[in-house]
Structure formats: structure tokens, C-alpha cells
Amino acid sequence: MARPYHPGPKQFVFGVGDGNDHEVSVGDPQEAYVAFSAFFRGRESDTYTVDDEPAGQRLVLMPGRGVIARSEVTGRARSEYLTVDGPHRYLPSAMLFFENGYAGLDRFGQWLPELADLDASPEARGAARAAAITTEAEAIEKVARIWGDSGIVDPSDQFYVFFDAHALDDAPADRAELLGLITFLGLQRVAAPAGAAAGEVWVRTDERLDVELEKWS
């Protein structure tokens, strides 16, 4: 869940791994963004870090690899990674971090638990994301997000249709993740009817999903 931003002063530490870290005290996320934008554009580095030390959270931008990482050491310690499709993605990720920390980046892309996973096939990445989910609530939320991107409810109200009108090779990572989550939740997948697109995934409705899917419809 995204944390509310509490007005400053708030401290962040910017670094590029050369030992010359830059500490800033800011009053709001926009002020932090302006300060980091100047820091980012004023240096050439393969790695940039933003640390929120009181919260135990870090954002790492890796332009040399086309990767963004986020980590936190409080509560359930974890790190996650994603591949970005261009330099225009780095500063927006920092703004989301300034606004709501680690959780602010939840919907920024397809986060994976290991850096090596970024080199895996889309199907393997999707399966890895599904395997990393350990609670029913988290699984239901993720299923709802996937459905919200391209899903419908069949007119009979008996089935959820994921990847409506999609070809089989569309969104392979999301499809692999969904199939893993269907198994995890014990949902009943059914054969798509004649005439359905080859990439569609049909699942019998389940009351556990109804409320969450309603948020994404």
C-alpha cells in the first residue's frame, strides 16, 4: 500500500558510487525531484542511487544496463528489478519514489525478484513473478490487475475472460504469471468457446475475485 507523503523537511541521499554522496533536505516530493533531476543530469554514471535512510528504502537507476531497482530493509526486506525501455523512464521513477517510496513504484513496470531474471524469457519471468507471491490477497490483487488491462466478464456472468481478443503470443509474461496464479488460488480454468481468440484465458467466476475485479472494471 502506498504510504502518504508527510510534509518535510525530509532527507534523501543521492549517490553515484564515487563516495561523494549528496544529501538534500526537502519540503515536498517536487522539491526532491528538482534536486535529483539536477544531480542526475549533471553527472555521467552507470548507476545512480536515491536513499531514504529513515525509511530504509532505496531506488537504484542503472542507465548502463537499462534497469531500475528498488529495495527496502524494514519489515519484509526485499529487492526487485525491472527493465526500462529508454532514458525517459528514469526521472519519472524517481518522482514516484519521492512521492510514496518503495510502494509508489508498484505499477511502474514488471518487477522481478532477481536481477538475473531480467535475462530470462517472458514466460520464465511471468512464472517467477507468480512464484514470488505468497498470500491469497496479493495473488487476487495481481489477478485483478492483469484482468483490468484486457479482461471482460462473459455476458453469461459465469466466466472472467483474460486477454480478450488477444493472440496467443501477446503478453507472454503476463499470461504465464496468470496461469501460475490460477493454480495458486485454485481457480477453475475452462476451455475457451469456439470462435474465441487463441490467447484468451477463461476462468469460472469466483466470489473471492468479484470485489477486487470491480475496482479494475
PDB file of N, CA and C in Angstrom, residues 113-201:
ATOM      1  N   PRO A 113      12.121 -10.514  -8.822  1.00  0.00           N
ATOM      2  CA  PRO A 113      12.860 -10.608  -7.557  1.00  0.00           C
ATOM      3  C   PRO A 113      14.370 -10.727  -7.694  1.00  0.00           C
ATOM      4  N   GLU A 114      14.868 -11.108  -8.863  1.00  0.00           N
ATOM      5  CA  GLU A 114      16.306 -11.278  -9.048  1.00  0.00           C
ATOM      6  C   GLU A 114      16.765 -10.540 -10.313  1.00  0.00           C
ATOM      7  N   LEU A 115      17.934  -9.935 -10.242  1.00  0.00           N
ATOM      8  CA  LEU A 115      18.466  -9.227 -11.405  1.00  0.00           C
ATOM      9  C   LEU A 115      18.645 -10.177 -12.583  1.00  0.00           C
ATOM     10  N   ALA A 116      19.058 -11.409 -12.315  1.00  0.00           N
ATOM     11  CA  ALA A 116      19.271 -12.382 -13.393  1.00  0.00           C
ATOM     12  C   ALA A 116      17.978 -12.721 -14.112  1.00  0.00           C
ATOM     13  N   ASP A 117      16.836 -12.545 -13.431  1.00  0.00           N
ATOM     14  CA  ASP A 117      15.553 -12.871 -14.054  1.00  0.00           C
ATOM     15  C   ASP A 117      15.257 -11.990 -15.263  1.00  0.00           C
ATOM     16  N   LEU A 118      15.893 -10.813 -15.333  1.00  0.00           N
ATOM     17  CA  LEU A 118      15.630  -9.900 -16.438  1.00  0.00           C
ATOM     18  C   LEU A 118      16.104 -10.472 -17.772  1.00  0.00           C
ATOM     19  N   ASP A 119      17.036 -11.416 -17.712  1.00  0.00           N
ATOM     20  CA  ASP A 119      17.547 -12.022 -18.939  1.00  0.00           C
ATOM     21  C   ASP A 119      16.770 -13.270 -19.337  1.00  0.00           C
ATOM     22  N   ALA A 120      15.810 -13.665 -18.529  1.00  0.00           N
ATOM     23  CA  ALA A 120      15.035 -14.875 -18.807  1.00  0.00           C
ATOM     24  C   ALA A 120      13.987 -14.580 -19.879  1.00  0.00           C
ATOM     25  N   SER A 121      13.377 -15.636 -20.418  1.00  0.00           N
ATOM     26  CA  SER A 121      12.307 -15.476 -21.403  1.00  0.00           C
ATOM     27  C   SER A 121      11.103 -14.828 -20.738  1.00  0.00           C
ATOM     28  N   PRO A 122      10.201 -14.206 -21.509  1.00  0.00           N
ATOM     29  CA  PRO A 122       8.994 -13.627 -20.915  1.00  0.00           C
ATOM     30  C   PRO A 122       8.198 -14.648 -20.114  1.00  0.00           C
ATOM     31  N   GLU A 123       8.105 -15.868 -20.615  1.00  0.00           N
ATOM     32  CA  GLU A 123       7.353 -16.901 -19.903  1.00  0.00           C
ATOM     33  C   GLU A 123       7.997 -17.214 -18.562  1.00  0.00           C
ATOM     34  N   ALA A 124       9.321 -17.284 -18.543  1.00  0.00           N
ATOM     35  CA  ALA A 124      10.021 -17.566 -17.289  1.00  0.00           C
ATOM     36  C   ALA A 124       9.872 -16.409 -16.312  1.00  0.00           C
ATOM     37  N   ARG A 125       9.892 -15.177 -16.838  1.00  0.00           N
ATOM     38  CA  ARG A 125       9.719 -14.022 -15.957  1.00  0.00           C
ATOM     39  C   ARG A 125       8.332 -14.023 -15.329  1.00  0.00           C
ATOM     40  N   GLY A 126       7.338 -14.330 -16.134  1.00  0.00           N
ATOM     41  CA  GLY A 126       5.983 -14.374 -15.602  1.00  0.00           C
ATOM     42  C   GLY A 126       5.814 -15.447 -14.550  1.00  0.00           C
ATOM     43  N   ALA A 127       6.379 -16.614 -14.808  1.00  0.00           N
ATOM     44  CA  ALA A 127       6.294 -17.701 -13.837  1.00  0.00           C
ATOM     45  C   ALA A 127       7.010 -17.325 -12.541  1.00  0.00           C
ATOM     46  N   ALA A 128       8.138 -16.614 -12.672  1.00  0.00           N
ATOM     47  CA  ALA A 128       8.880 -16.191 -11.486  1.00  0.00           C
ATOM     48  C   ALA A 128       8.075 -15.194 -10.666  1.00  0.00           C
ATOM     49  N   ARG A 129       7.379 -14.283 -11.340  1.00  0.00           N
ATOM     50  CA  ARG A 129       6.556 -13.325 -10.610  1.00  0.00           C
ATOM     51  C   ARG A 129       5.447 -14.033  -9.847  1.00  0.00           C
ATOM     52  N   ALA A 130       4.828 -15.008 -10.486  1.00  0.00           N
ATOM     53  CA  ALA A 130       3.758 -15.753  -9.811  1.00  0.00           C
ATOM     54  C   ALA A 130       4.305 -16.514  -8.610  1.00  0.00           C
ATOM     55  N   ALA A 131       5.477 -17.116  -8.775  1.00  0.00           N
ATOM     56  CA  ALA A 131       6.062 -17.911  -7.695  1.00  0.00           C
ATOM     57  C   ALA A 131       6.458 -17.051  -6.503  1.00  0.00           C
ATOM     58  N   ALA A 132       6.711 -15.767  -6.745  1.00  0.00           N
ATOM     59  CA  ALA A 132       7.121 -14.880  -5.656  1.00  0.00           C
ATOM     60  C   ALA A 132       5.949 -14.431  -4.792  1.00  0.00           C
ATOM     61  N   ILE A 133       4.734 -14.646  -5.251  1.00  0.00           N
ATOM     62  CA  ILE A 133       3.547 -14.252  -4.489  1.00  0.00           C
ATOM     63  C   ILE A 133       3.196 -15.349  -3.501  1.00  0.00           C
ATOM     64  N   THR A 134       3.017 -14.969  -2.235  1.00  0.00           N
ATOM     65  CA  THR A 134       2.858 -15.974  -1.178  1.00  0.00           C
ATOM     66  C   THR A 134       1.534 -15.892  -0.428  1.00  0.00           C
ATOM     67  N   THR A 135       0.728 -14.857  -0.678  1.00  0.00           N
ATOM     68  CA  THR A 135      -0.538 -14.730   0.043  1.00  0.00           C
ATOM     69  C   THR A 135      -1.703 -14.667  -0.932  1.00  0.00           C
ATOM     70  N   GLU A 136      -2.853 -15.134  -0.473  1.00  0.00           N
ATOM     71  CA  GLU A 136      -4.037 -15.115  -1.326  1.00  0.00           C
ATOM     72  C   GLU A 136      -4.421 -13.691  -1.696  1.00  0.00           C
ATOM     73  N   ALA A 137      -4.343 -12.769  -0.739  1.00  0.00           N
ATOM     74  CA  ALA A 137      -4.730 -11.382  -1.010  1.00  0.00           C
ATOM     75  C   ALA A 137      -3.863 -10.770  -2.098  1.00  0.00           C
ATOM     76  N   GLU A 138      -2.570 -11.013  -2.034  1.00  0.00           N
ATOM     77  CA  GLU A 138      -1.649 -10.485  -3.041  1.00  0.00           C
ATOM     78  C   GLU A 138      -1.930 -11.111  -4.404  1.00  0.00           C
ATOM     79  N   ALA A 139      -2.207 -12.408  -4.407  1.00  0.00           N
ATOM     80  CA  ALA A 139      -2.487 -13.096  -5.669  1.00  0.00           C
ATOM     81  C   ALA A 139      -3.766 -12.571  -6.303  1.00  0.00           C
ATOM     82  N   ILE A 140      -4.789 -12.365  -5.497  1.00  0.00           N
ATOM     83  CA  ILE A 140      -6.066 -11.858  -6.012  1.00  0.00           C
ATOM     84  C   ILE A 140      -5.886 -10.459  -6.593  1.00  0.00           C
ATOM     85  N   GLU A 141      -5.123  -9.617  -5.904  1.00  0.00           N
ATOM     86  CA  GLU A 141      -4.890  -8.265  -6.406  1.00  0.00           C
ATOM     87  C   GLU A 141      -4.173  -8.302  -7.754  1.00  0.00           C
ATOM     88  N   LYS A 142      -3.170  -9.188  -7.879  1.00  0.00           N
ATOM     89  CA  LYS A 142      -2.424  -9.257  -9.125  1.00  0.00           C
ATOM     90  C   LYS A 142      -3.281  -9.800 -10.255  1.00  0.00           C
ATOM     91  N   VAL A 143      -4.101 -10.809  -9.976  1.00  0.00           N
ATOM     92  CA  VAL A 143      -5.020 -11.332 -10.991  1.00  0.00           C
ATOM     93  C   VAL A 143      -5.949 -10.213 -11.464  1.00  0.00           C
ATOM     94  N   ALA A 144      -6.418  -9.413 -10.538  1.00  0.00           N
ATOM     95  CA  ALA A 144      -7.322  -8.322 -10.898  1.00  0.00           C
ATOM     96  C   ALA A 144      -6.624  -7.286 -11.773  1.00  0.00           C
ATOM     97  N   ARG A 145      -5.353  -7.009 -11.484  1.00  0.00           N
ATOM     98  CA  ARG A 145      -4.611  -6.051 -12.309  1.00  0.00           C
ATOM     99  C   ARG A 145      -4.447  -6.572 -13.731  1.00  0.00           C
ATOM    100  N   ILE A 146      -4.134  -7.854 -13.863  1.00  0.00           N
ATOM    101  CA  ILE A 146      -3.988  -8.435 -15.200  1.00  0.00           C
ATOM    102  C   ILE A 146      -5.312  -8.368 -15.939  1.00  0.00           C
ATOM    103  N   TRP A 147      -6.376  -8.707 -15.247  1.00  0.00           N
ATOM    104  CA  TRP A 147      -7.708  -8.651 -15.865  1.00  0.00           C
ATOM    105  C   TRP A 147      -8.067  -7.216 -16.244  1.00  0.00           C
ATOM    106  N   GLY A 148      -7.702  -6.263 -15.400  1.00  0.00           N
ATOM    107  CA  GLY A 148      -8.046  -4.873 -15.662  1.00  0.00           C
ATOM    108  C   GLY A 148      -7.419  -4.328 -16.931  1.00  0.00           C
ATOM    109  N   ASP A 149      -6.286  -4.900 -17.355  1.00  0.00           N
ATOM    110  CA  ASP A 149      -5.621  -4.427 -18.576  1.00  0.00           C
ATOM    111  C   ASP A 149      -6.349  -4.860 -19.840  1.00  0.00           C
ATOM    112  N   SER A 150      -6.969  -6.054 -19.835  1.00  0.00           N
ATOM    113  CA  SER A 150      -7.530  -6.556 -21.094  1.00  0.00           C
ATOM    114  C   SER A 150      -8.657  -7.564 -20.876  1.00  0.00           C
ATOM    115  N   GLY A 151      -9.293  -7.496 -19.709  1.00  0.00           N
ATOM    116  CA  GLY A 151     -10.292  -8.514 -19.405  1.00  0.00           C
ATOM    117  C   GLY A 151     -11.723  -8.037 -19.520  1.00  0.00           C
ATOM    118  N   ILE A 152     -12.627  -9.004 -19.653  1.00  0.00           N
ATOM    119  CA  ILE A 152     -14.065  -8.736 -19.645  1.00  0.00           C
ATOM    120  C   ILE A 152     -14.726  -9.838 -18.820  1.00  0.00           C
ATOM    121  N   VAL A 153     -15.983  -9.616 -18.491  1.00  0.00           N
ATOM    122  CA  VAL A 153     -16.812 -10.672 -17.919  1.00  0.00           C
ATOM    123  C   VAL A 153     -17.714 -11.177 -19.034  1.00  0.00           C
ATOM    124  N   ASP A 154     -17.734 -12.485 -19.223  1.00  0.00           N
ATOM    125  CA  ASP A 154     -18.590 -13.072 -20.254  1.00  0.00           C
ATOM    126  C   ASP A 154     -20.041 -12.658 -20.017  1.00  0.00           C
ATOM    127  N   PRO A 155     -20.824 -12.414 -21.093  1.00  0.00           N
ATOM    128  CA  PRO A 155     -22.223 -11.990 -20.918  1.00  0.00           C
ATOM    129  C   PRO A 155     -23.052 -12.919 -20.036  1.00  0.00           C
ATOM    130  N   SER A 156     -22.650 -14.165 -19.915  1.00  0.00           N
ATOM    131  CA  SER A 156     -23.390 -15.090 -19.060  1.00  0.00           C
ATOM    132  C   SER A 156     -23.121 -14.843 -17.579  1.00  0.00           C
ATOM    133  N   ASP A 157     -22.140 -13.998 -17.259  1.00  0.00           N
ATOM    134  CA  ASP A 157     -21.708 -13.728 -15.886  1.00  0.00           C
ATOM    135  C   ASP A 157     -21.159 -14.958 -15.188  1.00  0.00           C
ATOM    136  N   GLN A 158     -20.756 -15.951 -15.956  1.00  0.00           N
ATOM    137  CA  GLN A 158     -20.211 -17.169 -15.362  1.00  0.00           C
ATOM    138  C   GLN A 158     -18.687 -17.246 -15.485  1.00  0.00           C
ATOM    139  N   PHE A 159     -18.098 -16.396 -16.342  1.00  0.00           N
ATOM    140  CA  PHE A 159     -16.672 -16.527 -16.608  1.00  0.00           C
ATOM    141  C   PHE A 159     -15.994 -15.162 -16.675  1.00  0.00           C
ATOM    142  N   TYR A 160     -14.764 -15.122 -16.162  1.00  0.00           N
ATOM    143  CA  TYR A 160     -13.878 -13.999 -16.412  1.00  0.00           C
ATOM    144  C   TYR A 160     -13.060 -14.350 -17.657  1.00  0.00           C
ATOM    145  N   VAL A 161     -12.935 -13.392 -18.556  1.00  0.00           N
ATOM    146  CA  VAL A 161     -12.147 -13.599 -19.769  1.00  0.00           C
ATOM    147  C   VAL A 161     -10.931 -12.687 -19.697  1.00  0.00           C
ATOM    148  N   PHE A 162      -9.749 -13.284 -19.635  1.00  0.00           N
ATOM    149  CA  PHE A 162      -8.494 -12.546 -19.617  1.00  0.00           C
ATOM    150  C   PHE A 162      -7.931 -12.490 -21.037  1.00  0.00           C
ATOM    151  N   PHE A 163      -7.253 -11.384 -21.356  1.00  0.00           N
ATOM    152  CA  PHE A 163      -6.634 -11.190 -22.676  1.00  0.00           C
ATOM    153  C   PHE A 163      -7.690 -11.279 -23.787  1.00  0.00           C
ATOM    154  N   ASP A 164      -8.779 -10.578 -23.571  1.00  0.00           N
ATOM    155  CA  ASP A 164      -9.883 -10.578 -24.535  1.00  0.00           C
ATOM    156  C   ASP A 164      -9.385 -10.178 -25.920  1.00  0.00           C
ATOM    157  N   ALA A 165      -9.692 -11.016 -26.911  1.00  0.00           N
ATOM    158  CA  ALA A 165      -9.369 -10.784 -28.328  1.00  0.00           C
ATOM    159  C   ALA A 165      -7.864 -10.753 -28.595  1.00  0.00           C
ATOM    160  N   HIS A 166      -7.052 -11.338 -27.726  1.00  0.00           N
ATOM    161  CA  HIS A 166      -5.604 -11.339 -27.902  1.00  0.00           C
ATOM    162  C   HIS A 166      -5.129 -12.598 -28.637  1.00  0.00           C
ATOM    163  N   ALA A 167      -4.031 -12.433 -29.367  1.00  0.00           N
ATOM    164  CA  ALA A 167      -3.376 -13.589 -29.971  1.00  0.00           C
ATOM    165  C   ALA A 167      -2.582 -14.339 -28.906  1.00  0.00           C
ATOM    166  N   LEU A 168      -2.218 -15.558 -29.196  1.00  0.00           N
ATOM    167  CA  LEU A 168      -1.541 -16.399 -28.219  1.00  0.00           C
ATOM    168  C   LEU A 168      -0.178 -15.850 -27.830  1.00  0.00           C
ATOM    169  N   ASP A 169       0.485 -15.146 -28.743  1.00  0.00           N
ATOM    170  CA  ASP A 169       1.819 -14.636 -28.424  1.00  0.00           C
ATOM    171  C   ASP A 169       1.800 -13.219 -27.864  1.00  0.00           C
ATOM    172  N   ASP A 170       0.627 -12.673 -27.567  1.00  0.00           N
ATOM    173  CA  ASP A 170       0.518 -11.380 -26.898  1.00  0.00           C
ATOM    174  C   ASP A 170       0.763 -11.544 -25.399  1.00  0.00           C
ATOM    175  N   ALA A 171       1.502 -10.628 -24.802  1.00  0.00           N
ATOM    176  CA  ALA A 171       1.716 -10.578 -23.351  1.00  0.00           C
ATOM    177  C   ALA A 171       2.097 -11.923 -22.745  1.00  0.00           C
ATOM    178  N   PRO A 172       3.154 -12.569 -23.251  1.00  0.00           N
ATOM    179  CA  PRO A 172       3.501 -13.897 -22.735  1.00  0.00           C
ATOM    180  C   PRO A 172       3.877 -13.914 -21.257  1.00  0.00           C
ATOM    181  N   ALA A 173       4.527 -12.854 -20.770  1.00  0.00           N
ATOM    182  CA  ALA A 173       4.906 -12.826 -19.354  1.00  0.00           C
ATOM    183  C   ALA A 173       3.667 -12.751 -18.466  1.00  0.00           C
ATOM    184  N   ASP A 174       2.741 -11.866 -18.827  1.00  0.00           N
ATOM    185  CA  ASP A 174       1.511 -11.749 -18.030  1.00  0.00           C
ATOM    186  C   ASP A 174       0.696 -13.034 -18.083  1.00  0.00           C
ATOM    187  N   ARG A 175       0.670 -13.685 -19.244  1.00  0.00           N
ATOM    188  CA  ARG A 175      -0.094 -14.936 -19.358  1.00  0.00           C
ATOM    189  C   ARG A 175       0.516 -16.023 -18.472  1.00  0.00           C
ATOM    190  N   ALA A 176       1.838 -16.137 -18.488  1.00  0.00           N
ATOM    191  CA  ALA A 176       2.485 -17.141 -17.646  1.00  0.00           C
ATOM    192  C   ALA A 176       2.252 -16.844 -16.170  1.00  0.00           C
ATOM    193  N   GLU A 177       2.296 -15.570 -15.815  1.00  0.00           N
ATOM    194  CA  GLU A 177       2.030 -15.206 -14.419  1.00  0.00           C
ATOM    195  C   GLU A 177       0.592 -15.548 -14.032  1.00  0.00           C
ATOM    196  N   LEU A 178      -0.346 -15.207 -14.909  1.00  0.00           N
ATOM    197  CA  LEU A 178      -1.745 -15.506 -14.623  1.00  0.00           C
ATOM    198  C   LEU A 178      -1.966 -17.001 -14.421  1.00  0.00           C
ATOM    199  N   LEU A 179      -1.392 -17.823 -15.290  1.00  0.00           N
ATOM    200  CA  LEU A 179      -1.594 -19.261 -15.179  1.00  0.00           C
ATOM    201  C   LEU A 179      -1.044 -19.792 -13.855  1.00  0.00           C
ATOM    202  N   GLY A 180       0.083 -19.233 -13.414  1.00  0.00           N
ATOM    203  CA  GLY A 180       0.616 -19.629 -12.117  1.00  0.00           C
ATOM    204  C   GLY A 180      -0.287 -19.217 -10.979  1.00  0.00           C
ATOM    205  N   LEU A 181      -0.874 -18.032 -11.086  1.00  0.00           N
ATOM    206  CA  LEU A 181      -1.758 -17.543 -10.028  1.00  0.00           C
ATOM    207  C   LEU A 181      -3.084 -18.303 -10.009  1.00  0.00           C
ATOM    208  N   ILE A 182      -3.569 -18.707 -11.174  1.00  0.00           N
ATOM    209  CA  ILE A 182      -4.784 -19.524 -11.231  1.00  0.00           C
ATOM    210  C   ILE A 182      -4.576 -20.815 -10.438  1.00  0.00           C
ATOM    211  N   THR A 183      -3.425 -21.417 -10.625  1.00  0.00           N
ATOM    212  CA  THR A 183      -3.109 -22.643  -9.881  1.00  0.00           C
ATOM    213  C   THR A 183      -2.986 -22.354  -8.391  1.00  0.00           C
ATOM    214  N   PHE A 184      -2.293 -21.281  -8.045  1.00  0.00           N
ATOM    215  CA  PHE A 184      -2.085 -20.916  -6.645  1.00  0.00           C
ATOM    216  C   PHE A 184      -3.425 -20.701  -5.931  1.00  0.00           C
ATOM    217  N   LEU A 185      -4.365 -20.043  -6.604  1.00  0.00           N
ATOM    218  CA  LEU A 185      -5.647 -19.724  -5.989  1.00  0.00           C
ATOM    219  C   LEU A 185      -6.666 -20.849  -6.118  1.00  0.00           C
ATOM    220  N   GLY A 186      -6.349 -21.868  -6.913  1.00  0.00           N
ATOM    221  CA  GLY A 186      -7.300 -22.953  -7.111  1.00  0.00           C
ATOM    222  C   GLY A 186      -8.503 -22.542  -7.938  1.00  0.00           C
ATOM    223  N   LEU A 187      -8.310 -21.583  -8.843  1.00  0.00           N
ATOM    224  CA  LEU A 187      -9.395 -21.152  -9.716  1.00  0.00           C
ATOM    225  C   LEU A 187      -9.629 -22.198 -10.799  1.00  0.00           C
ATOM    226  N   GLN A 188     -10.839 -22.187 -11.335  1.00  0.00           N
ATOM    227  CA  GLN A 188     -11.191 -23.188 -12.350  1.00  0.00           C
ATOM    228  C   GLN A 188     -11.082 -22.577 -13.736  1.00  0.00           C
ATOM    229  N   ARG A 189     -10.039 -22.979 -14.470  1.00  0.00           N
ATOM    230  CA  ARG A 189      -9.905 -22.547 -15.849  1.00  0.00           C
ATOM    231  C   ARG A 189     -10.737 -23.475 -16.732  1.00  0.00           C
ATOM    232  N   VAL A 190     -11.427 -22.885 -17.715  1.00  0.00           N
ATOM    233  CA  VAL A 190     -12.261 -23.678 -18.617  1.00  0.00           C
ATOM    234  C   VAL A 190     -11.801 -23.445 -20.044  1.00  0.00           C
ATOM    235  N   ALA A 191     -12.169 -24.352 -20.915  1.00  0.00           N
ATOM    236  CA  ALA A 191     -11.829 -24.203 -22.324  1.00  0.00           C
ATOM    237  C   ALA A 191     -12.563 -23.012 -22.918  1.00  0.00           C
ATOM    238  N   ALA A 192     -11.855 -22.222 -23.704  1.00  0.00           N
ATOM    239  CA  ALA A 192     -12.499 -21.094 -24.373  1.00  0.00           C
ATOM    240  C   ALA A 192     -13.494 -21.621 -25.409  1.00  0.00           C
ATOM    241  N   PRO A 193     -14.596 -20.946 -25.597  1.00  0.00           N
ATOM    242  CA  PRO A 193     -15.587 -21.416 -26.568  1.00  0.00           C
ATOM    243  C   PRO A 193     -15.098 -21.280 -28.004  1.00  0.00           C
ATOM    244  N   ALA A 194     -15.757 -21.966 -28.891  1.00  0.00           N
ATOM    245  CA  ALA A 194     -15.422 -21.869 -30.312  1.00  0.00           C
ATOM    246  C   ALA A 194     -15.535 -20.416 -30.766  1.00  0.00           C
ATOM    247  N   GLY A 195     -14.574 -19.988 -31.537  1.00  0.00           N
ATOM    248  CA  GLY A 195     -14.582 -18.621 -32.050  1.00  0.00           C
ATOM    249  C   GLY A 195     -13.840 -17.632 -31.182  1.00  0.00           C
ATOM    250  N   ALA A 196     -13.431 -18.038 -29.980  1.00  0.00           N
ATOM    251  CA  ALA A 196     -12.676 -17.138 -29.113  1.00  0.00           C
ATOM    252  C   ALA A 196     -11.262 -16.975 -29.655  1.00  0.00           C
ATOM    253  N   ALA A 197     -10.654 -15.841 -29.382  1.00  0.00           N
ATOM    254  CA  ALA A 197      -9.276 -15.609 -29.804  1.00  0.00           C
ATOM    255  C   ALA A 197      -8.358 -16.610 -29.114  1.00  0.00           C
ATOM    256  N   ALA A 198      -7.274 -16.979 -29.803  1.00  0.00           N
ATOM    257  CA  ALA A 198      -6.401 -18.041 -29.304  1.00  0.00           C
ATOM    258  C   ALA A 198      -5.726 -17.689 -27.982  1.00  0.00           C
ATOM    259  N   GLY A 199      -5.548 -16.399 -27.720  1.00  0.00           N
ATOM    260  CA  GLY A 199      -4.843 -16.002 -26.496  1.00  0.00           C
ATOM    261  C   GLY A 199      -5.726 -15.816 -25.286  1.00  0.00           C
ATOM    262  N   GLU A 200      -7.025 -15.950 -25.441  1.00  0.00           N
ATOM    263  CA  GLU A 200      -7.913 -15.724 -24.312  1.00  0.00           C
ATOM    264  C   GLU A 200      -7.784 -16.826 -23.258  1.00  0.00           C
ATOM    265  N   VAL A 201      -7.907 -16.426 -21.998  1.00  0.00           N
ATOM    266  CA  VAL A 201      -7.929 -17.372 -20.885  1.00  0.00           C
ATOM    267  C   VAL A 201      -9.260 -17.188 -20.162  1.00  0.00           C
TER     268      VAL A 201
END
